[in-house]
PDB file of N, CA and C in Angstrom:
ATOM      1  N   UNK A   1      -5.246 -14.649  -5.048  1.00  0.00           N
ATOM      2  CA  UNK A   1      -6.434 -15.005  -5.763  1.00  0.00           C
ATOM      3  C   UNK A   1      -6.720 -16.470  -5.465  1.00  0.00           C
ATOM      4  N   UNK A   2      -7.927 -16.742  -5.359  1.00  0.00           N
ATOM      5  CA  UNK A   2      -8.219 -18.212  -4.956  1.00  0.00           C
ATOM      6  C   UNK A   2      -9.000 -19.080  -5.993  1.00  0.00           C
ATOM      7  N   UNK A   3      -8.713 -20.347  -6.518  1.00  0.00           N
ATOM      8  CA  UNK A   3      -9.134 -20.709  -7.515  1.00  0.00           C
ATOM      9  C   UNK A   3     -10.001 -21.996  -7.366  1.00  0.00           C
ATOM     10  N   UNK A   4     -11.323 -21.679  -7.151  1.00  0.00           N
ATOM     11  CA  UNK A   4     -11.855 -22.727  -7.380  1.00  0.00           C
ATOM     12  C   UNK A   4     -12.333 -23.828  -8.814  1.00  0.00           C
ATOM     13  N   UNK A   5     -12.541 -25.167  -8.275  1.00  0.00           N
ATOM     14  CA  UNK A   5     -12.709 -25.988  -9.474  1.00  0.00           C
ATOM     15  C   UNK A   5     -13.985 -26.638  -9.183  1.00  0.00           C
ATOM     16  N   UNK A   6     -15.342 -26.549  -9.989  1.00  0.00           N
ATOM     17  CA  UNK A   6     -16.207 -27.192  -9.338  1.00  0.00           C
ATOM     18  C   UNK A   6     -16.726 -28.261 -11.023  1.00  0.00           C
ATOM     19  N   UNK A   7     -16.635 -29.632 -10.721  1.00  0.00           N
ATOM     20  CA  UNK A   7     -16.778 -30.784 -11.414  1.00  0.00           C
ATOM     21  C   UNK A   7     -17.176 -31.359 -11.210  1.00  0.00           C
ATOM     22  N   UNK A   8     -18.748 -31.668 -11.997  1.00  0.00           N
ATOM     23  CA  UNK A   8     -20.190 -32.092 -12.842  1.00  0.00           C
ATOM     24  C   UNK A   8     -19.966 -33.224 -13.067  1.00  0.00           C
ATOM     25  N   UNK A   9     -19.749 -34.477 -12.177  1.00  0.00           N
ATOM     26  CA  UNK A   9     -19.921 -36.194 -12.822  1.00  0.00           C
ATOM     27  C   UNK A   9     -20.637 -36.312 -14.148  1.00  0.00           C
ATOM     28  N   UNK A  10     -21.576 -35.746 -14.344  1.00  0.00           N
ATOM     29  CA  UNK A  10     -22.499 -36.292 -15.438  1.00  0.00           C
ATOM     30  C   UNK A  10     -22.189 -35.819 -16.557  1.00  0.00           C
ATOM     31  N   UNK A  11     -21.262 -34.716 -16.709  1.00  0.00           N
ATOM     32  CA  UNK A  11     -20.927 -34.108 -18.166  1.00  0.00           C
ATOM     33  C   UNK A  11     -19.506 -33.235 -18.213  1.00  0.00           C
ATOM     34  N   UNK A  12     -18.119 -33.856 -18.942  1.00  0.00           N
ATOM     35  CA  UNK A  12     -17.139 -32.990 -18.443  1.00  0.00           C
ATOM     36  C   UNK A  12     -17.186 -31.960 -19.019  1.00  0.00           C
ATOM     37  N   UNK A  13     -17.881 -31.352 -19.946  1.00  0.00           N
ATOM     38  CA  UNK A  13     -17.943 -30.121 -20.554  1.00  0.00           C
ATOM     39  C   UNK A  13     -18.716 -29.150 -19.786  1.00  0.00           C
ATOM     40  N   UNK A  14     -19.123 -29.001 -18.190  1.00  0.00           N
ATOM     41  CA  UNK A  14     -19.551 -28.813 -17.471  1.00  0.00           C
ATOM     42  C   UNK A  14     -18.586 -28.325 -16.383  1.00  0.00           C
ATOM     43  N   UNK A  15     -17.320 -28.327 -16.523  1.00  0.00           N
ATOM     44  CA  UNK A  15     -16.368 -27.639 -15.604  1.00  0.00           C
ATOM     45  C   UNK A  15     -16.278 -26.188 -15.862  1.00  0.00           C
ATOM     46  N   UNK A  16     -16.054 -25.720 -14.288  1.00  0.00           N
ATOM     47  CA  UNK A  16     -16.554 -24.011 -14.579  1.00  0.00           C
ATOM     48  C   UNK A  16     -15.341 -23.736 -13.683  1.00  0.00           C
ATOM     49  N   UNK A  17     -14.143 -22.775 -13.938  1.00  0.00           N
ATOM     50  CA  UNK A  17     -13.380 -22.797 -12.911  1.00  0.00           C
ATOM     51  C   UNK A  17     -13.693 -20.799 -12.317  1.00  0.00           C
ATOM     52  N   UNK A  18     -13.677 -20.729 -10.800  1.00  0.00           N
ATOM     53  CA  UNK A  18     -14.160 -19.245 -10.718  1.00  0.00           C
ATOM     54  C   UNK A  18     -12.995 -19.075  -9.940  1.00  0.00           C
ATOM     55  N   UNK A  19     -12.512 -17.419 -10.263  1.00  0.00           N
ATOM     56  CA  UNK A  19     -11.694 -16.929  -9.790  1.00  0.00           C
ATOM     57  C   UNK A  19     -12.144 -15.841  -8.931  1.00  0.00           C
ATOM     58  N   UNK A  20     -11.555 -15.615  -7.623  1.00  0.00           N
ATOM     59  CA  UNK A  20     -12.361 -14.353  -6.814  1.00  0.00           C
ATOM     60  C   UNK A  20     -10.850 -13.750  -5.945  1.00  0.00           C
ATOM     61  N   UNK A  21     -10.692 -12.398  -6.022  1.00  0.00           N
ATOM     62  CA  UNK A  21      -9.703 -11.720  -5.610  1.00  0.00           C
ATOM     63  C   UNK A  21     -10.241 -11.453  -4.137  1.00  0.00           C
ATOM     64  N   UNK A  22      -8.873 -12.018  -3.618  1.00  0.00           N
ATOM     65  CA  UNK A  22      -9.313 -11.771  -1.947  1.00  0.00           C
ATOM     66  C   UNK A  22      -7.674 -10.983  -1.532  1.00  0.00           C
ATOM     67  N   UNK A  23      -8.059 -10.017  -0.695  1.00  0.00           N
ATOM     68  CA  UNK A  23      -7.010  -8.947  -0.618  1.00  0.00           C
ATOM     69  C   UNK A  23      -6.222  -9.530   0.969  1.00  0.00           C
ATOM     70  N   UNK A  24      -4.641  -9.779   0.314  1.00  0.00           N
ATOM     71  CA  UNK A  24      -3.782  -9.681   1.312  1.00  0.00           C
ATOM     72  C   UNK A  24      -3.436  -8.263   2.444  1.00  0.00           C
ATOM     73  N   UNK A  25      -4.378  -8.595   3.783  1.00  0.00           N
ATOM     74  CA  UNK A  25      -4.538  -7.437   4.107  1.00  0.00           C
ATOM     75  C   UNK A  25      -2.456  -7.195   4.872  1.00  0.00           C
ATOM     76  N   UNK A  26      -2.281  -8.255   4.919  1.00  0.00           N
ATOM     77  CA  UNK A  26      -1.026  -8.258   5.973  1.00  0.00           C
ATOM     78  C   UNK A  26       0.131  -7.376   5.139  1.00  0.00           C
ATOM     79  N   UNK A  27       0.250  -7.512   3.472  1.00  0.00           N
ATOM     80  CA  UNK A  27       0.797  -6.960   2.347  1.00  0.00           C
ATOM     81  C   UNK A  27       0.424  -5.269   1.980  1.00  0.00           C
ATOM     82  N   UNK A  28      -0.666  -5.496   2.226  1.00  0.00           N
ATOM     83  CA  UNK A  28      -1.297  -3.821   1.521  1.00  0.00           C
ATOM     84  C   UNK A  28      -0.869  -3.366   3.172  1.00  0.00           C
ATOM     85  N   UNK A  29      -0.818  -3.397   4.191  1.00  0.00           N
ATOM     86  CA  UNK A  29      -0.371  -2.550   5.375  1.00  0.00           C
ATOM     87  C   UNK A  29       0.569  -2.603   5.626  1.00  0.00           C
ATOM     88  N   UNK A  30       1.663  -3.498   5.048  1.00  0.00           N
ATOM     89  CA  UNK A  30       3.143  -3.596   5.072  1.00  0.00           C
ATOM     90  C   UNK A  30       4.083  -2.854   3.898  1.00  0.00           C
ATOM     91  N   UNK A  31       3.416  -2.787   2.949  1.00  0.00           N
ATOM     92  CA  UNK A  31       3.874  -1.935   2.023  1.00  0.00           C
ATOM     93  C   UNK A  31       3.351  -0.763   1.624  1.00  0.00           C
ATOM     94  N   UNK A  32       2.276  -0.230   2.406  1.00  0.00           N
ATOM     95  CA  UNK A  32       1.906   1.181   2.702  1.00  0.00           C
ATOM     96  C   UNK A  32       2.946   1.656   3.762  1.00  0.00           C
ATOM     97  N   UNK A  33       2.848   1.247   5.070  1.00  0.00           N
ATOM     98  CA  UNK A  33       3.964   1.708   5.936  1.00  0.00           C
ATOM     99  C   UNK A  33       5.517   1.665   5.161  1.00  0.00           C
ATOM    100  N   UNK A  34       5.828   0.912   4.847  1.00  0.00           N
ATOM    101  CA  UNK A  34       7.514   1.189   4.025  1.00  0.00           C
ATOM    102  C   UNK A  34       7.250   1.791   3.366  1.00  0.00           C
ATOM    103  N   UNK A  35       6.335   2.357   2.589  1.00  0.00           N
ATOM    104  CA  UNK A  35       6.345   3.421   0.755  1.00  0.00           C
ATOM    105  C   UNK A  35       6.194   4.656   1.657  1.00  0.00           C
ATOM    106  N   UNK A  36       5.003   4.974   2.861  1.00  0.00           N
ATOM    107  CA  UNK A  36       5.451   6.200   3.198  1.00  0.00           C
ATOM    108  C   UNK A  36       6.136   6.576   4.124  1.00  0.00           C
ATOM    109  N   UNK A  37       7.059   5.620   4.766  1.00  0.00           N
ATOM    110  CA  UNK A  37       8.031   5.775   5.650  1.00  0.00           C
ATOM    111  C   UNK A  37       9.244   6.097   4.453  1.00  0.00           C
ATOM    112  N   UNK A  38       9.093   5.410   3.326  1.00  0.00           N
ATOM    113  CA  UNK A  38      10.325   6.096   2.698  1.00  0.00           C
ATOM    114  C   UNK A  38      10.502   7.562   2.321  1.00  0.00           C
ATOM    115  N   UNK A  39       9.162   7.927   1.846  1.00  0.00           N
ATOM    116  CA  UNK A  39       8.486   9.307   1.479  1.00  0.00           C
ATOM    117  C   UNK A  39       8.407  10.471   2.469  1.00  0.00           C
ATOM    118  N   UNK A  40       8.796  10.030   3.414  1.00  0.00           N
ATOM    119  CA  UNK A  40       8.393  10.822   4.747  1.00  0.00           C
ATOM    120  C   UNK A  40      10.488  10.851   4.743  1.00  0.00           C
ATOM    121  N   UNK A  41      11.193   9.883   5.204  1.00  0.00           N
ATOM    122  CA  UNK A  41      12.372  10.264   4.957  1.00  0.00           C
ATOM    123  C   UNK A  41      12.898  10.802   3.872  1.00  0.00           C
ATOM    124  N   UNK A  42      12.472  11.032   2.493  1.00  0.00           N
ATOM    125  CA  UNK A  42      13.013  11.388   1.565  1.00  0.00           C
ATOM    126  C   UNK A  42      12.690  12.582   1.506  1.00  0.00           C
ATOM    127  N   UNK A  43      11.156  13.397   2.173  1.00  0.00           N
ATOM    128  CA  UNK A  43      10.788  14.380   2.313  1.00  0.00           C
ATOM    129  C   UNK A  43      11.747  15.229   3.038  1.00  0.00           C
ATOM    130  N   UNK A  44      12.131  14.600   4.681  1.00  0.00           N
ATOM    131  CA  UNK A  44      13.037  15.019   4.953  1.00  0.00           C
ATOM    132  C   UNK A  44      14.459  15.743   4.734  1.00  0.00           C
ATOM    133  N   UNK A  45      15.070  14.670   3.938  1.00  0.00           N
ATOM    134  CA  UNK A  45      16.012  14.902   3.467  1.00  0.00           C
ATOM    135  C   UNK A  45      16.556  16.157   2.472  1.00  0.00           C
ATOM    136  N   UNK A  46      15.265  16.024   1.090  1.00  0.00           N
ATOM    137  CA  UNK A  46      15.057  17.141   0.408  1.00  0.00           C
ATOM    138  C   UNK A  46      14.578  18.090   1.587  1.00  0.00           C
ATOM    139  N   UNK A  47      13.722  18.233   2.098  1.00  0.00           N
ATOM    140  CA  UNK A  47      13.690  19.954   2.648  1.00  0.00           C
ATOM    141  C   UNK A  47      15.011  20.220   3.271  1.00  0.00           C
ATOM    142  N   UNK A  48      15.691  19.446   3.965  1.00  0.00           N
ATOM    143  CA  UNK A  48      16.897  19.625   4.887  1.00  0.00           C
ATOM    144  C   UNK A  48      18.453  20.163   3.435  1.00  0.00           C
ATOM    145  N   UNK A  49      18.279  19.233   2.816  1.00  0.00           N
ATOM    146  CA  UNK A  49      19.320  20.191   1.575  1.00  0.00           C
ATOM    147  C   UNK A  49      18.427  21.339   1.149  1.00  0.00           C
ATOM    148  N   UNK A  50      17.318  21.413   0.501  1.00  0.00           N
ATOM    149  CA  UNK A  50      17.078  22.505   0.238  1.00  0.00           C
ATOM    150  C   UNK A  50      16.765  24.006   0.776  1.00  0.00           C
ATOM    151  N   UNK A  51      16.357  23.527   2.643  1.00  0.00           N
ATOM    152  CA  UNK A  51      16.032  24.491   3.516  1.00  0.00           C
ATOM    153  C   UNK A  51      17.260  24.187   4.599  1.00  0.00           C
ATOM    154  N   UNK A  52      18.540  25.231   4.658  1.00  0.00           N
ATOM    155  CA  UNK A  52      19.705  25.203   5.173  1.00  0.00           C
ATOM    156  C   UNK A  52      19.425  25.118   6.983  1.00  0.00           C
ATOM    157  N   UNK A  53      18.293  25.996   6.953  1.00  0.00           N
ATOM    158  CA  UNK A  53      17.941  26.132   8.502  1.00  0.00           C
ATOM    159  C   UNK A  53      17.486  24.908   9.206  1.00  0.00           C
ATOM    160  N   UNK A  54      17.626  24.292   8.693  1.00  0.00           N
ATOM    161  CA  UNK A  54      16.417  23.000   9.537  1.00  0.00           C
ATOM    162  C   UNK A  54      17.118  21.649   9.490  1.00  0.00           C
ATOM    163  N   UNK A  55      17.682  20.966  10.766  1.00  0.00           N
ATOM    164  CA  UNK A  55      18.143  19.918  10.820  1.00  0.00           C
ATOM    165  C   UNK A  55      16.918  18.589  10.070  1.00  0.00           C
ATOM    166  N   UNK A  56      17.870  17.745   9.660  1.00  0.00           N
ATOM    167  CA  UNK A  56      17.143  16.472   9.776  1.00  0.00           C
ATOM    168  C   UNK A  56      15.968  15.993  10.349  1.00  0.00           C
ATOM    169  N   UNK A  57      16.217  15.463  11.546  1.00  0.00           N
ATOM    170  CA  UNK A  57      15.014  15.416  12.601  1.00  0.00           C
ATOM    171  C   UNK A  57      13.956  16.880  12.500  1.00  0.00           C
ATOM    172  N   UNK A  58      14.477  18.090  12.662  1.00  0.00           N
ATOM    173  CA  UNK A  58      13.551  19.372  12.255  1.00  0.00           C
ATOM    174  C   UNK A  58      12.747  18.865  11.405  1.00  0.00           C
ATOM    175  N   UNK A  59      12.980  18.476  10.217  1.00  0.00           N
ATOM    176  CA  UNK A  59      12.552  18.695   8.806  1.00  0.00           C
ATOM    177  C   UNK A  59      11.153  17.606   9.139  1.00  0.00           C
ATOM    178  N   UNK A  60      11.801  16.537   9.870  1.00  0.00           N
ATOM    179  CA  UNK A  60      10.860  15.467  10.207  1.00  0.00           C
ATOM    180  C   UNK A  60       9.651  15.779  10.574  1.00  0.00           C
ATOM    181  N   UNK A  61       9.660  16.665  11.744  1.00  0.00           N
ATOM    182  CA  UNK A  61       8.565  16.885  12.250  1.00  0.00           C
ATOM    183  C   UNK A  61       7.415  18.076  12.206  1.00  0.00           C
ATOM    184  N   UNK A  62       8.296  19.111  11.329  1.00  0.00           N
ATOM    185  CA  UNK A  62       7.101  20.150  10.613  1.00  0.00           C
ATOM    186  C   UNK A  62       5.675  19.784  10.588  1.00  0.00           C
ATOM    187  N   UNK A  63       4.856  20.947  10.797  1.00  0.00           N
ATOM    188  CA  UNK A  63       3.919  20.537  10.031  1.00  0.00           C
ATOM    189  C   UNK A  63       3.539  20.234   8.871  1.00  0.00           C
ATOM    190  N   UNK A  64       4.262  20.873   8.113  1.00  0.00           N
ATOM    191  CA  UNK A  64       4.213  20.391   6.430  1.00  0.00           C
ATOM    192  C   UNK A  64       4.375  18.831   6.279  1.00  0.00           C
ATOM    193  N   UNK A  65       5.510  18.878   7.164  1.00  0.00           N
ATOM    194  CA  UNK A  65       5.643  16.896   6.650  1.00  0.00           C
ATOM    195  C   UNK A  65       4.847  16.168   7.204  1.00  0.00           C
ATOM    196  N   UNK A  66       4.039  16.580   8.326  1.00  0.00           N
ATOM    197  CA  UNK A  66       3.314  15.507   8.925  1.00  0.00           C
ATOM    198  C   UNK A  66       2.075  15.659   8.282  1.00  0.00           C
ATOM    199  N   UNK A  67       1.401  16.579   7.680  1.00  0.00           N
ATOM    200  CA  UNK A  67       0.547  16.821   6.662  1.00  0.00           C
ATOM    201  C   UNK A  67       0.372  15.651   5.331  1.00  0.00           C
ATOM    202  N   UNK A  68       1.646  16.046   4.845  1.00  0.00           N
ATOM    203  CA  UNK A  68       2.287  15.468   3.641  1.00  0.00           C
ATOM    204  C   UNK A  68       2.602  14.258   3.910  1.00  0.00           C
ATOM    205  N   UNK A  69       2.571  13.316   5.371  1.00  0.00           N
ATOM    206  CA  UNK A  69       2.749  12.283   5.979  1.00  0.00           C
ATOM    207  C   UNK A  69       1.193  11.561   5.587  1.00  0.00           C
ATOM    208  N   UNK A  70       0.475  12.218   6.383  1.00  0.00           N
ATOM    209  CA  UNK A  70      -1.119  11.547   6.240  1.00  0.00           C
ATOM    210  C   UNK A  70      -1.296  11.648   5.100  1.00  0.00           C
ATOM    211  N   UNK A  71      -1.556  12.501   3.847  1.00  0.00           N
ATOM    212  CA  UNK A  71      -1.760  12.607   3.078  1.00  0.00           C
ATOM    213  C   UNK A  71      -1.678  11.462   2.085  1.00  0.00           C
ATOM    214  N   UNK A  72       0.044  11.091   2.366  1.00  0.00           N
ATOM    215  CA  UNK A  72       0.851  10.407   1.719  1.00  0.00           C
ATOM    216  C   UNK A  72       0.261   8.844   1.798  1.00  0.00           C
ATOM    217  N   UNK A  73      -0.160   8.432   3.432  1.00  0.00           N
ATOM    218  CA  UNK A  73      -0.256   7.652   4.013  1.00  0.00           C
ATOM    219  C   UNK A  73      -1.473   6.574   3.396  1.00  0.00           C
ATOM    220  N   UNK A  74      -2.538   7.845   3.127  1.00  0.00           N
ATOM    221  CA  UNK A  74      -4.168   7.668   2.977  1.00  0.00           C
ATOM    222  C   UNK A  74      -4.171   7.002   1.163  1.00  0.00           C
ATOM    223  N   UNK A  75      -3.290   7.707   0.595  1.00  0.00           N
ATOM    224  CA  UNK A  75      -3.246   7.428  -0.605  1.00  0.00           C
ATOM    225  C   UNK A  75      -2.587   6.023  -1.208  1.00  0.00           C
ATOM    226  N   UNK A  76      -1.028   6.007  -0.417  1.00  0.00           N
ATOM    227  CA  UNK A  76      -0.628   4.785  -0.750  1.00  0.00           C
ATOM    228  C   UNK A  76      -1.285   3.394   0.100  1.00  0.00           C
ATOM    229  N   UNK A  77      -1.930   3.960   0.569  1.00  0.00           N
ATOM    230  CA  UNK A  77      -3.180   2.652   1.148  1.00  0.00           C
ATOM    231  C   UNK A  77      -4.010   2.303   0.266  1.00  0.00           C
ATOM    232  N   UNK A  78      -4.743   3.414  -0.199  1.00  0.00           N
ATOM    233  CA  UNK A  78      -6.141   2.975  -1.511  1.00  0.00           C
ATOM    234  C   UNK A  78      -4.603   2.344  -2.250  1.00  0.00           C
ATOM    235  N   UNK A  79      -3.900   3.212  -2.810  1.00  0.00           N
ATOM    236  CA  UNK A  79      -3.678   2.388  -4.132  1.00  0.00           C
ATOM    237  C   UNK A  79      -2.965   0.967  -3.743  1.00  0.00           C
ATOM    238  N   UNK A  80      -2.228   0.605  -2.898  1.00  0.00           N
ATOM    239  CA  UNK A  80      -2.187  -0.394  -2.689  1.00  0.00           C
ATOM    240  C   UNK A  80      -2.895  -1.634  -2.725  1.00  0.00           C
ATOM    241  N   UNK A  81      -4.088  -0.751  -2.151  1.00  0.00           N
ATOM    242  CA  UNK A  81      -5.638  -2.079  -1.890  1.00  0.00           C
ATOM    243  C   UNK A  81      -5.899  -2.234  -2.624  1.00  0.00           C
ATOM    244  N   UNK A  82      -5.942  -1.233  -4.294  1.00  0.00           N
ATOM    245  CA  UNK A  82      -6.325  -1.663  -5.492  1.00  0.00           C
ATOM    246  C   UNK A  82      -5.212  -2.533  -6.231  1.00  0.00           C
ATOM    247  N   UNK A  83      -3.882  -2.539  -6.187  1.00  0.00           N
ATOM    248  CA  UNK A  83      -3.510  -3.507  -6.470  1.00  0.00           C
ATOM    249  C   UNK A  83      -3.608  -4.256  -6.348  1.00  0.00           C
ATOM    250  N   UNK A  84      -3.854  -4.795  -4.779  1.00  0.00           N
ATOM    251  CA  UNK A  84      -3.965  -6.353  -4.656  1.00  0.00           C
ATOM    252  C   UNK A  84      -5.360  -6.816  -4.770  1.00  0.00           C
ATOM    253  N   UNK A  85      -5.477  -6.528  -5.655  1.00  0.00           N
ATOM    254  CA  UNK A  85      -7.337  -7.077  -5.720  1.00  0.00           C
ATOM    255  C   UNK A  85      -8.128  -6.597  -4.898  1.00  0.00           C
ATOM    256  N   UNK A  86      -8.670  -5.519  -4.230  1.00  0.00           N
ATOM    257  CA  UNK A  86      -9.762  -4.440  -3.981  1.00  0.00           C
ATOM    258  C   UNK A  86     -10.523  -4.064  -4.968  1.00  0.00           C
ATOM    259  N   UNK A  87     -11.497  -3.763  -4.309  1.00  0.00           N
ATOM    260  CA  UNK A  87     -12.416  -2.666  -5.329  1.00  0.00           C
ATOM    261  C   UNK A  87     -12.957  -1.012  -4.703  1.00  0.00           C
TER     262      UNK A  87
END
């Protein structure tokens, strides 16, 4: 967030301070990629204990998970961007 101060010589009761949310784009794409890179391995993992047939790497590359990849991907992006000050 960036904080400006803008100050009126002629009257100090005239200070106005404005605040304007400007979005860390380097943050919201760095912590979208780790949240669904974790989600995408954890996906893994659960189908691989729960589905006996399917190695690790298998589990990885289904279509279900790569589905559930984008899906995953698209979402923890918006919400990210709305955290950091988006609209």
């Amino acid at each position: 967030m960036d904080t400006m101060m803008k100050y009126n010589p002629a009257g100090a009761e005239n200070i106005t301070i404005r605040c304007r949310n400007r979005i860390n784009w380097f943050r919201v794409v760095i912590l979208t990629l780790a949240y669904t890179l974790i989600g995408w391995l954890a996906f893994g993992l659960f189908s691989t204990l729960l589905e006996n047939s399917l190695t690790f790497w298998q589990a990885l590359i289904t279509p279900l998970a790569l589905i559930f990849l984008a899906m995953d991907l698209v979402a923890t992006f918006v919400s990210t961007k709305n955290q950091n000050g988006g609209r």
